[in-house]
Coordinates of C-alpha atoms in Angstrom, one line a residue:
M29 CA 0.0 0.1 0.1
P30 CA 1.6 3.8 -0.7
L31 CA 2.7 5.6 1.8
P32 CA 0.2 7.9 3.7
S33 CA 0.7 11.5 1.8
R34 CA 1.3 14.8 3.2
E35 CA -2.3 17.2 3.5
P36 CA -1.0 20.6 2.0
T37 CA -3.8 22.5 3.8
P38 CA -4.0 21.0 6.8
P39 CA -6.6 22.1 9.1
F40 CA -4.7 23.8 11.2
D41 CA -1.2 24.7 11.0
I42 CA 1.3 23.0 13.6
T43 CA 5.2 24.0 13.2
R44 CA 7.2 22.2 14.8
A45 CA 7.8 19.5 18.3
S46 CA 8.5 21.3 21.0
H47 CA 8.8 20.4 24.5
V48 CA 8.3 17.1 26.6
V49 CA 6.7 17.3 30.2
L50 CA 7.9 14.3 32.2
D51 CA 6.9 12.9 35.7
V52 CA 9.9 12.5 37.8
Q53 CA 9.9 11.0 41.5
D54 CA 13.2 12.9 43.0
L55 CA 12.9 16.4 41.7
A56 CA 16.6 17.5 43.0
A57 CA 18.5 14.2 41.0
S58 CA 16.3 14.9 37.8
R59 CA 17.3 18.8 38.2
R60 CA 21.5 17.4 38.6
F61 CA 21.4 15.1 35.5
Y62 CA 19.9 17.4 32.9
E63 CA 21.5 20.6 34.6
E64 CA 24.8 19.5 35.6
L65 CA 25.4 16.6 32.9
I66 CA 23.1 17.1 29.9
G67 CA 23.6 21.3 30.4
L68 CA 20.1 22.4 30.2
V69 CA 19.1 25.7 31.5
V70 CA 17.0 26.4 34.0
T71 CA 14.8 28.8 33.0
E72 CA 12.4 28.4 36.3
A73 CA 12.1 25.9 39.5
D74 CA 9.9 25.5 42.4
D75 CA 9.7 22.4 45.1
D76 CA 7.0 20.8 42.2
V77 CA 8.1 21.7 38.7
I78 CA 11.1 22.9 36.9
F79 CA 11.6 24.8 33.2
L80 CA 14.6 24.2 30.8
R81 CA 15.9 25.1 27.6
G82 CA 18.3 24.8 25.2
V83 CA 21.1 27.3 25.2
E84 CA 19.8 29.0 21.7
E85 CA 16.1 28.8 22.5
A86 CA 14.4 32.0 23.5
C87 CA 11.1 30.3 24.6
H88 CA 10.7 29.6 28.2
H89 CA 11.1 25.9 28.4
S90 CA 11.4 22.8 26.1
L91 CA 11.2 20.3 28.8
V92 CA 9.4 20.2 32.0
L93 CA 10.0 18.3 35.1
R94 CA 7.2 17.6 37.1
R95 CA 7.2 16.1 41.1
A96 CA 5.4 12.7 40.9
A97 CA 4.7 9.3 43.0
E98 CA 6.3 7.8 39.3
G99 CA 8.2 8.3 36.4
A100 CA 6.2 8.6 33.1
C101 CA 5.6 11.3 30.3
N102 CA 2.6 13.5 30.9
R103 CA 2.7 15.0 27.7
I104 CA 4.4 15.6 24.3
G105 CA 4.1 19.1 22.9
F106 CA 3.1 21.0 19.2
R107 CA 4.0 24.4 18.4
V108 CA 0.7 25.6 16.1
R109 CA 1.1 28.9 14.5
R110 CA -2.0 31.2 16.0
E111 CA -4.2 31.5 18.7
A112 CA -6.9 30.5 16.3
D113 CA -5.3 27.2 15.2
L114 CA -6.1 25.9 19.1
D115 CA -10.1 26.0 18.4
A116 CA -9.2 24.7 15.0
A117 CA -7.5 21.5 16.5
A118 CA -10.4 21.3 18.9
T119 CA -12.8 21.0 16.5
W120 CA -10.8 18.7 14.6
F121 CA -10.0 16.1 17.2
E122 CA -13.4 16.0 19.0
Q123 CA -15.0 15.3 15.1
R124 CA -12.5 11.7 15.3
G125 CA -13.8 11.0 19.1
L126 CA -10.5 12.0 20.4
P127 CA -10.7 14.5 23.4
A128 CA -10.1 18.2 23.5
E129 CA -9.5 20.0 27.1
F130 CA -8.7 23.9 27.2
V131 CA -6.2 24.2 30.0
D132 CA -4.0 26.9 31.6
V133 CA -0.7 26.3 31.8
P134 CA 2.0 28.6 33.0
F135 CA 4.3 30.4 30.8
Q136 CA 2.0 28.6 27.8
G137 CA 0.4 31.8 26.3
K138 CA -3.4 32.1 27.0
T139 CA -4.5 28.6 26.6
T140 CA -3.0 25.4 26.2
L141 CA -5.2 22.2 24.0
H142 CA -4.9 18.8 26.0
T143 CA -5.6 15.9 23.6
T144 CA -4.0 12.6 22.6
D145 CA -3.5 11.5 18.8
A146 CA -4.5 8.2 16.7
A147 CA -2.0 6.1 18.8
G148 CA -3.1 7.3 22.5
A149 CA -0.1 9.6 23.2
Q150 CA -0.8 12.7 25.4
L151 CA -0.4 16.0 23.4
E152 CA 0.2 19.2 24.2
L153 CA -0.7 21.7 21.9
V154 CA 0.6 25.9 22.8
A155 CA 0.4 28.6 20.6
R156 CA 2.4 31.0 22.7
M157 CA 5.3 30.9 25.0
E158 CA 7.1 33.6 27.3
T159 CA 10.4 34.4 25.9
V160 CA 13.7 35.2 27.8
P161 CA 17.3 36.0 26.4
R162 CA 19.2 33.1 24.5
R163 CA 22.0 32.0 26.5
I164 CA 24.0 31.4 23.2
M165 CA 26.6 33.7 24.1
A166 CA 27.1 33.0 27.6
F167 CA 29.9 30.5 27.1
D168 CA 31.2 31.0 31.0
T169 CA 27.7 29.2 32.1
F170 CA 27.1 26.2 30.1
K171 CA 27.4 23.2 31.3
G172 CA 27.3 19.5 29.8
A173 CA 26.9 18.9 26.4
A174 CA 25.2 22.9 26.1
P175 CA 22.7 21.8 23.7
A176 CA 21.4 24.2 21.3
R177 CA 17.7 23.0 21.1
F178 CA 14.9 20.3 21.3
D179 CA 15.0 18.8 17.9
H180 CA 12.5 15.6 18.3
Y181 CA 10.9 12.7 20.1
Q182 CA 10.4 9.1 18.8
L183 CA 7.3 7.3 20.4
H184 CA 6.5 3.6 20.1
V185 CA 3.0 2.8 18.8
A186 CA 0.8 -0.3 18.2
D187 CA -0.4 0.9 14.8
V188 CA 2.3 2.9 12.8
A189 CA 0.7 2.6 9.7
K190 CA -2.7 4.6 11.7
A191 CA -0.5 7.1 13.3
T192 CA 1.2 8.1 10.1
G193 CA -1.7 8.7 8.7
M194 CA -3.0 10.7 11.4
Y195 CA 0.1 13.3 11.2
A196 CA 0.4 13.2 7.4
G197 CA -3.0 14.4 7.1
L198 CA -2.4 17.0 9.9
G199 CA 0.5 18.1 6.9
F200 CA 3.1 16.2 8.2
R201 CA 5.9 14.9 5.4
I202 CA 7.5 11.4 6.0
S203 CA 11.8 11.9 5.3
E204 CA 12.2 8.1 5.9
Y205 CA 10.8 4.8 6.8
I206 CA 11.2 1.0 7.6
S207 CA 9.4 -1.6 6.1
L208 CA 9.8 -5.1 5.5
D209 CA 11.9 -4.6 2.0
A210 CA 12.2 -0.8 1.7
T211 CA 9.2 -0.1 0.0
P212 CA 5.8 1.0 0.9
G213 CA 4.5 -2.3 -0.7
T214 CA 4.8 -4.1 2.6
P215 CA 3.8 -3.6 6.6
L216 CA 5.3 0.1 7.4
I217 CA 7.4 -0.7 10.9
A218 CA 9.1 2.8 11.6
S219 CA 8.5 6.6 10.3
F220 CA 10.2 9.8 10.0
N221 CA 7.7 12.6 10.1
A222 CA 9.0 16.1 9.4
R223 CA 6.6 19.4 10.0
K224 CA 9.8 22.2 10.6
G225 CA 12.2 21.4 7.9
N226 CA 14.6 19.4 8.9
A227 CA 14.4 15.2 8.7
N228 CA 12.5 14.8 12.0
D229 CA 9.7 16.2 14.7
I230 CA 7.6 12.7 15.2
V231 CA 9.3 9.0 14.9
L232 CA 7.3 6.3 15.0
V233 CA 8.2 2.9 15.3
A234 CA 6.5 -0.5 16.1
N235 CA 6.1 -1.5 19.6
E236 CA 4.4 -1.7 22.6
G237 CA 2.6 1.6 23.1
P238 CA 1.8 4.8 23.5
R239 CA 5.0 5.2 25.1
L240 CA 7.9 7.6 24.8
H241 CA 11.1 5.8 23.6
H242 CA 13.3 9.5 23.6
F243 CA 13.6 12.8 23.1
S244 CA 16.5 15.0 21.2
Y245 CA 18.6 18.0 21.5
V246 CA 20.8 19.0 18.9
I247 CA 24.3 19.8 20.1
H248 CA 26.9 21.7 18.5
D249 CA 30.5 20.1 17.7
A250 CA 28.8 16.8 18.2
P251 CA 32.3 14.1 18.1
N252 CA 34.1 16.5 20.7
T253 CA 30.9 17.2 22.7
M254 CA 29.9 13.6 23.2
L255 CA 33.0 12.1 24.4
R256 CA 33.5 15.1 26.6
L257 CA 30.0 14.3 27.9
G258 CA 30.7 10.4 28.1
D259 CA 34.3 11.3 30.6
L260 CA 31.7 13.9 32.5
A261 CA 29.0 11.1 33.1
S262 CA 31.8 8.7 34.3
A263 CA 33.3 11.3 36.6
L264 CA 29.3 12.1 38.1
G265 CA 28.4 8.7 38.2
Y266 CA 26.2 8.1 35.5
S267 CA 26.7 5.3 32.9
I268 CA 25.6 6.0 28.7
D269 CA 22.8 4.1 27.3
Y270 CA 24.1 3.8 23.8
G271 CA 26.5 5.6 21.5
P272 CA 28.0 7.5 19.9
S273 CA 27.8 6.6 16.8
R274 CA 25.7 7.7 13.7
H275 CA 22.4 6.8 12.5
G276 CA 21.9 5.6 8.9
L277 CA 17.9 6.9 9.4
G278 CA 18.6 10.4 9.6
Y279 CA 22.3 10.2 9.3
E280 CA 22.7 12.2 12.7
T281 CA 25.6 11.2 15.0
F282 CA 23.8 10.1 18.6
L283 CA 24.7 9.2 22.1
Y284 CA 21.8 8.0 24.4
L285 CA 21.6 8.6 28.2
R286 CA 18.5 7.5 30.5
D287 CA 18.0 9.8 33.4
P288 CA 17.3 8.2 37.2
D289 CA 13.9 7.5 36.5
G290 CA 15.2 6.2 32.9
H291 CA 13.7 8.4 30.4
R292 CA 15.8 8.8 27.5
I293 CA 17.4 11.3 26.4
E294 CA 19.0 11.7 22.9
L295 CA 21.9 14.5 22.0
L296 CA 22.3 14.3 18.2
S297 CA 24.1 16.1 15.7
H298 CA 22.3 18.7 12.9
P299 CA 19.7 16.7 11.0
Y300 CA 19.6 17.6 7.5
Q301 CA 17.3 19.9 5.5
F302 CA 14.4 18.8 4.3
I303 CA 12.2 21.1 2.8
D304 CA 11.7 20.8 -1.0
E305 CA 8.4 19.0 -1.6
E306 CA 9.5 17.0 -4.5
E307 CA 12.1 15.3 -2.3
E308 CA 10.7 11.9 -1.6
P309 CA 10.4 9.5 1.5
F310 CA 13.9 7.3 1.9
G311 CA 13.1 3.4 2.6
W312 CA 15.0 1.6 4.8
A313 CA 15.1 -2.2 5.0
A314 CA 13.9 -4.1 8.3
D315 CA 17.0 -6.3 7.9
D316 CA 19.3 -3.6 7.2
G317 CA 21.5 -2.8 10.7
R318 CA 23.1 -0.1 9.1
A319 CA 19.6 2.1 9.5
V320 CA 20.0 2.1 13.5
N321 CA 24.0 2.0 13.5
L322 CA 25.9 3.3 10.7
Y323 CA 29.4 1.3 11.7
G324 CA 29.0 0.4 15.1
P325 CA 27.3 -2.5 17.5
P326 CA 23.8 -3.0 17.2
P327 CA 21.9 -1.9 20.6
S328 CA 20.8 -3.8 23.0
L329 CA 16.9 -4.9 22.8
G330 CA 16.6 -3.0 25.9
W331 CA 17.8 -0.1 23.7
Y332 CA 14.9 -1.1 21.2
N333 CA 11.8 -2.5 23.5
E334 CA 12.2 -0.1 27.0
A335 CA 10.3 2.7 27.1
T336 CA 7.8 5.7 29.1
T337 CA 4.5 4.9 29.4
F338 CA 2.1 8.0 29.3
T339 CA 0.5 8.9 32.3
G340 CA -2.2 7.1 33.2
V341 CA -2.8 5.3 29.7
E342 CA -3.0 1.8 28.7
T343 CA -0.2 0.6 26.3
V344 CA -1.4 -1.9 23.2
M345 CA 0.9 -4.8 21.8
P346 CA 1.6 -4.2 17.7
D347 CA 0.8 -7.2 15.5
M348 CA 4.5 -6.8 15.0
N349 CA 7.2 -4.6 16.0
L350 CA 11.2 -3.3 15.1
A351 CA 12.8 -5.4 17.6
E352 CA 11.7 -8.6 15.8
K353 CA 12.7 -7.5 12.8
M354 CA 15.9 -5.3 13.2
G355 CA 17.3 -6.8 17.1
P356 CA 20.8 -7.4 17.6
G357 CA 22.6 -9.7 15.6
N358 CA 20.6 -9.1 12.5
R359 CA 23.3 -7.0 10.6
R360 CA 22.9 -8.0 6.9
M361 CA 25.1 -5.6 5.1
R362 CA 24.5 -4.0 1.8
G363 CA 25.9 -1.5 -0.6
S364 CA 25.9 2.1 -0.3
H365 CA 22.3 3.2 -1.6
R366 CA 22.2 6.6 0.3

């Protein structure tokens, strides 16, 4: 079957993936991880919530940590272009039997829309956010990897085709995908969906879901920064989850770490531009190990299968998951085709 095609005039205008809201058990331990090791900037903090951002970000936050009894992903956030898009989005979700509730969230404009996507992932749509001075030239304050900006998140979902179709209907384009044979003729196992002009905003992967596999920040001078971060992690008592190496999918250099609650964060080099409409999605076969790691060892089954549940959301098992088709040991090498 053909890949879902992008709706050129979506019912409301999502501009980018913008932030993640995480529930954490020990707020002080999480702050130490994200501020001292990762190097995010704390914009605001109290006894119950911490707002953080990258050093190049002018908007108030891209990561929110909330004190909770259990670790979970509370929401993933998207920006829309204007306030009217929130009203249009509420109508669109309600017409499809999905929840749509306007709530007041600090620092996020007049109102925020809470809803869920076709996979059951809890979303937060925002039209405006308070701004603060960028820390782009405050070099004397940089910590850890000093991430530049939020880039994307990856979700585990039970039905990749269904979820991809929903996002395509909202104006997202598929930059790359995984199927059994690298063509749309076999079941879709993963899709990279773009909105802001690079390869990634939301990645959808077949596995038990909805769950948050990881969220990502772009870093500068990636090879040196990742090696230095590995040294810093060791000195501070943390360990590396996977990497550093390079994905074939997206072609970014990557490094994964997990915070005290097990939430996974990816630091990556700058993704490639994906703007021109004539560019077609690039397909990878499920048995091509280079998709996940271009030249290094494959990840563990834990990297494939372990992910963060959404607060209060039950998960569903898929008919087929990526780990079954692209797990460790499945490393058939192919000639260069990129």
